[in-house]
Amino acid sequence: MARLGTLLLGLALAAALLVVPAPAQAANPAQTYAQTAFSTTNKVRANHDRSALKNDACLRKAAVRQAKVMAGQASLFHQLLGPLLDGCALGLVGENVAYGYPSGKAVVRKGWMKSAGHRANILRKGYTRMGIAARKAEDGSWYVAQVFGRPLG
């Protein structure tokens, strides 16, 4: 009977080890870049009495797609935003793109905030959501897409 108890205890301990969640994986450089740009954007908005933008999965998907295409082509350009109005159920949409900035903080503070149109997008009161993504081109340059939106209604 003692052996059975020891065996059951061993099985219970083994089962407990199987259900312990693995530690979260470290963010890759592109995720770190985007997360830093996201938080920097919200810090800048707070400094200008604007509400924080919420992360939006649909806008992030559009940003990832755009950053990948730009990095793959080593070319900077805007995507068509009209399809995002319906595709993400938005009433308002905008985009900032950039390349060549070494970090998420730099692209916001030294890039977009120094350009009137990009700055206006970051500070626009009508936006409530954002998605952002960064990808490296073969030459090592970062390409970044920041997509803003406001849901319908």
mmCIF file with all atom_site columns, C-alpha atoms in Angstrom, residues 34-120:
data_model
loop_
_atom_site.group_PDB
_atom_site.id
_atom_site.type_symbol
_atom_site.label_atom_id
_atom_site.label_alt_id
_atom_site.label_comp_id
_atom_site.label_asym_id
_atom_site.label_entity_id
_atom_site.label_seq_id
_atom_site.pdbx_PDB_ins_code
_atom_site.Cartn_x
_atom_site.Cartn_y
_atom_site.Cartn_z
_atom_site.occupancy
_atom_site.B_iso_or_equiv
_atom_site.pdbx_formal_charge
_atom_site.auth_seq_id
_atom_site.auth_comp_id
_atom_site.auth_asym_id
_atom_site.auth_atom_id
_atom_site.pdbx_PDB_model_num
ATOM 1  C CA . ALA A 1 34  ? 6.727   48.333 -32.025 1.00 0.00 ? 34  ALA A CA 1
ATOM 2  C CA . GLN A 1 35  ? 5.944   48.178 -28.293 1.00 0.00 ? 35  GLN A CA 1
ATOM 3  C CA . THR A 1 36  ? 8.337   51.053 -27.634 1.00 0.00 ? 36  THR A CA 1
ATOM 4  C CA . ALA A 1 37  ? 6.801   53.127 -30.445 1.00 0.00 ? 37  ALA A CA 1
ATOM 5  C CA . PHE A 1 38  ? 3.320   52.370 -29.105 1.00 0.00 ? 38  PHE A CA 1
ATOM 6  C CA . SER A 1 39  ? 4.158   53.456 -25.549 1.00 0.00 ? 39  SER A CA 1
ATOM 7  C CA . THR A 1 40  ? 6.101   56.502 -26.781 1.00 0.00 ? 40  THR A CA 1
ATOM 8  C CA . THR A 1 41  ? 3.118   57.560 -28.894 1.00 0.00 ? 41  THR A CA 1
ATOM 9  C CA . ASN A 1 42  ? 0.865   57.388 -25.836 1.00 0.00 ? 42  ASN A CA 1
ATOM 10 C CA . LYS A 1 43  ? 3.412   59.323 -23.722 1.00 0.00 ? 43  LYS A CA 1
ATOM 11 C CA . VAL A 1 44  ? 3.499   62.068 -26.359 1.00 0.00 ? 44  VAL A CA 1
ATOM 12 C CA . ARG A 1 45  ? -0.311  62.125 -26.449 1.00 0.00 ? 45  ARG A CA 1
ATOM 13 C CA . ALA A 1 46  ? -0.450  62.384 -22.643 1.00 0.00 ? 46  ALA A CA 1
ATOM 14 C CA . ASN A 1 47  ? 1.991   65.315 -22.754 1.00 0.00 ? 47  ASN A CA 1
ATOM 15 C CA . HIS A 1 48  ? -0.464  67.072 -25.090 1.00 0.00 ? 48  HIS A CA 1
ATOM 16 C CA . ASP A 1 49  ? -3.590  66.278 -23.038 1.00 0.00 ? 49  ASP A CA 1
ATOM 17 C CA . ARG A 1 50  ? -4.782  63.545 -25.398 1.00 0.00 ? 50  ARG A CA 1
ATOM 18 C CA . SER A 1 51  ? -6.221  60.212 -24.286 1.00 0.00 ? 51  SER A CA 1
ATOM 19 C CA . ALA A 1 52  ? -4.171  57.048 -24.671 1.00 0.00 ? 52  ALA A CA 1
ATOM 20 C CA . LEU A 1 53  ? -4.791  54.974 -27.773 1.00 0.00 ? 53  LEU A CA 1
ATOM 21 C CA . LYS A 1 54  ? -5.868  51.369 -27.279 1.00 0.00 ? 54  LYS A CA 1
ATOM 22 C CA . ASN A 1 55  ? -4.196  48.509 -29.072 1.00 0.00 ? 55  ASN A CA 1
ATOM 23 C CA . ASP A 1 56  ? -6.414  47.235 -31.888 1.00 0.00 ? 56  ASP A CA 1
ATOM 24 C CA . ALA A 1 57  ? -5.841  43.789 -33.409 1.00 0.00 ? 57  ALA A CA 1
ATOM 25 C CA . CYS A 1 58  ? -7.297  44.695 -36.811 1.00 0.00 ? 58  CYS A CA 1
ATOM 26 C CA . LEU A 1 59  ? -5.169  47.848 -37.087 1.00 0.00 ? 59  LEU A CA 1
ATOM 27 C CA . ARG A 1 60  ? -2.104  45.940 -35.917 1.00 0.00 ? 60  ARG A CA 1
ATOM 28 C CA . LYS A 1 61  ? -2.682  43.328 -38.617 1.00 0.00 ? 61  LYS A CA 1
ATOM 29 C CA . ALA A 1 62  ? -2.818  46.105 -41.225 1.00 0.00 ? 62  ALA A CA 1
ATOM 30 C CA . ALA A 1 63  ? 0.364   47.652 -39.797 1.00 0.00 ? 63  ALA A CA 1
ATOM 31 C CA . VAL A 1 64  ? 2.197   44.312 -39.848 1.00 0.00 ? 64  VAL A CA 1
ATOM 32 C CA . ARG A 1 65  ? 1.172   43.704 -43.456 1.00 0.00 ? 65  ARG A CA 1
ATOM 33 C CA . GLN A 1 66  ? 2.336   47.194 -44.489 1.00 0.00 ? 66  GLN A CA 1
ATOM 34 C CA . ALA A 1 67  ? 5.653   47.031 -42.619 1.00 0.00 ? 67  ALA A CA 1
ATOM 35 C CA . LYS A 1 68  ? 6.418   43.618 -44.154 1.00 0.00 ? 68  LYS A CA 1
ATOM 36 C CA . VAL A 1 69  ? 5.669   44.805 -47.686 1.00 0.00 ? 69  VAL A CA 1
ATOM 37 C CA . MET A 1 70  ? 7.712   47.984 -47.306 1.00 0.00 ? 70  MET A CA 1
ATOM 38 C CA . ALA A 1 71  ? 10.693  46.115 -45.803 1.00 0.00 ? 71  ALA A CA 1
ATOM 39 C CA . GLY A 1 72  ? 10.459  43.426 -48.483 1.00 0.00 ? 72  GLY A CA 1
ATOM 40 C CA . GLN A 1 73  ? 10.527  46.041 -51.234 1.00 0.00 ? 73  GLN A CA 1
ATOM 41 C CA . ALA A 1 74  ? 12.902  48.391 -49.370 1.00 0.00 ? 74  ALA A CA 1
ATOM 42 C CA . SER A 1 75  ? 10.480  51.167 -50.259 1.00 0.00 ? 75  SER A CA 1
ATOM 43 C CA . LEU A 1 76  ? 8.391   53.605 -48.236 1.00 0.00 ? 76  LEU A CA 1
ATOM 44 C CA . PHE A 1 77  ? 4.726   54.093 -49.196 1.00 0.00 ? 77  PHE A CA 1
ATOM 45 C CA . HIS A 1 78  ? 1.231   54.257 -47.731 1.00 0.00 ? 78  HIS A CA 1
ATOM 46 C CA . GLN A 1 79  ? -1.321  51.483 -48.030 1.00 0.00 ? 79  GLN A CA 1
ATOM 47 C CA . LEU A 1 80  ? -4.852  52.074 -49.266 1.00 0.00 ? 80  LEU A CA 1
ATOM 48 C CA . LEU A 1 81  ? -6.801  53.002 -46.141 1.00 0.00 ? 81  LEU A CA 1
ATOM 49 C CA . GLY A 1 82  ? -10.331 52.829 -47.555 1.00 0.00 ? 82  GLY A CA 1
ATOM 50 C CA . PRO A 1 83  ? -10.560 49.027 -47.193 1.00 0.00 ? 83  PRO A CA 1
ATOM 51 C CA . LEU A 1 84  ? -9.718  49.359 -43.480 1.00 0.00 ? 84  LEU A CA 1
ATOM 52 C CA . LEU A 1 85  ? -12.848 51.440 -42.875 1.00 0.00 ? 85  LEU A CA 1
ATOM 53 C CA . ASP A 1 86  ? -15.040 48.442 -43.656 1.00 0.00 ? 86  ASP A CA 1
ATOM 54 C CA . GLY A 1 87  ? -12.551 45.708 -42.796 1.00 0.00 ? 87  GLY A CA 1
ATOM 55 C CA . CYS A 1 88  ? -11.947 47.017 -39.278 1.00 0.00 ? 88  CYS A CA 1
ATOM 56 C CA . ALA A 1 89  ? -15.386 48.645 -38.799 1.00 0.00 ? 89  ALA A CA 1
ATOM 57 C CA . LEU A 1 90  ? -13.941 52.147 -38.520 1.00 0.00 ? 90  LEU A CA 1
ATOM 58 C CA . GLY A 1 91  ? -15.380 55.594 -38.957 1.00 0.00 ? 91  GLY A CA 1
ATOM 59 C CA . LEU A 1 92  ? -11.958 57.258 -39.146 1.00 0.00 ? 92  LEU A CA 1
ATOM 60 C CA . VAL A 1 93  ? -8.540  55.938 -40.206 1.00 0.00 ? 93  VAL A CA 1
ATOM 61 C CA . GLY A 1 94  ? -5.030  57.331 -40.739 1.00 0.00 ? 94  GLY A CA 1
ATOM 62 C CA . GLU A 1 95  ? -1.475  56.117 -41.111 1.00 0.00 ? 95  GLU A CA 1
ATOM 63 C CA . ASN A 1 96  ? 2.119   57.111 -40.447 1.00 0.00 ? 96  ASN A CA 1
ATOM 64 C CA . VAL A 1 97  ? 4.997   55.283 -42.139 1.00 0.00 ? 97  VAL A CA 1
ATOM 65 C CA . ALA A 1 98  ? 8.744   55.670 -41.704 1.00 0.00 ? 98  ALA A CA 1
ATOM 66 C CA . TYR A 1 99  ? 12.063  53.959 -42.274 1.00 0.00 ? 99  TYR A CA 1
ATOM 67 C CA . GLY A 1 100 ? 15.605  54.198 -41.028 1.00 0.00 ? 100 GLY A CA 1
ATOM 68 C CA . TYR A 1 101 ? 15.013  55.078 -37.366 1.00 0.00 ? 101 TYR A CA 1
ATOM 69 C CA . PRO A 1 102 ? 16.981  52.862 -34.954 1.00 0.00 ? 102 PRO A CA 1
ATOM 70 C CA . SER A 1 103 ? 14.272  52.512 -32.284 1.00 0.00 ? 103 SER A CA 1
ATOM 71 C CA . GLY A 1 104 ? 10.574  52.893 -31.576 1.00 0.00 ? 104 GLY A CA 1
ATOM 72 C CA . LYS A 1 105 ? 11.279  55.946 -29.441 1.00 0.00 ? 105 LYS A CA 1
ATOM 73 C CA . ALA A 1 106 ? 13.322  57.586 -32.199 1.00 0.00 ? 106 ALA A CA 1
ATOM 74 C CA . VAL A 1 107 ? 10.729  57.040 -34.919 1.00 0.00 ? 107 VAL A CA 1
ATOM 75 C CA . VAL A 1 108 ? 8.093   58.809 -32.798 1.00 0.00 ? 108 VAL A CA 1
ATOM 76 C CA . ARG A 1 109 ? 10.132  61.619 -31.243 1.00 0.00 ? 109 ARG A CA 1
ATOM 77 C CA . LYS A 1 110 ? 12.745  62.318 -33.947 1.00 0.00 ? 110 LYS A CA 1
ATOM 78 C CA . GLY A 1 111 ? 10.680  61.324 -36.946 1.00 0.00 ? 111 GLY A CA 1
ATOM 79 C CA . TRP A 1 112 ? 6.935   61.651 -36.821 1.00 0.00 ? 112 TRP A CA 1
ATOM 80 C CA . MET A 1 113 ? 6.736   64.408 -34.182 1.00 0.00 ? 113 MET A CA 1
ATOM 81 C CA . LYS A 1 114 ? 9.063   66.584 -36.313 1.00 0.00 ? 114 LYS A CA 1
ATOM 82 C CA . SER A 1 115 ? 6.742   66.327 -39.339 1.00 0.00 ? 115 SER A CA 1
ATOM 83 C CA . ALA A 1 116 ? 3.525   68.377 -39.333 1.00 0.00 ? 116 ALA A CA 1
ATOM 84 C CA . GLY A 1 117 ? 1.306   65.730 -40.959 1.00 0.00 ? 117 GLY A CA 1
ATOM 85 C CA . HIS A 1 118 ? 2.610   62.812 -38.906 1.00 0.00 ? 118 HIS A CA 1
ATOM 86 C CA . ARG A 1 119 ? 2.439   64.867 -35.726 1.00 0.00 ? 119 ARG A CA 1
ATOM 87 C CA . ALA A 1 120 ? -1.186  65.761 -36.513 1.00 0.00 ? 120 ALA A CA 1
#
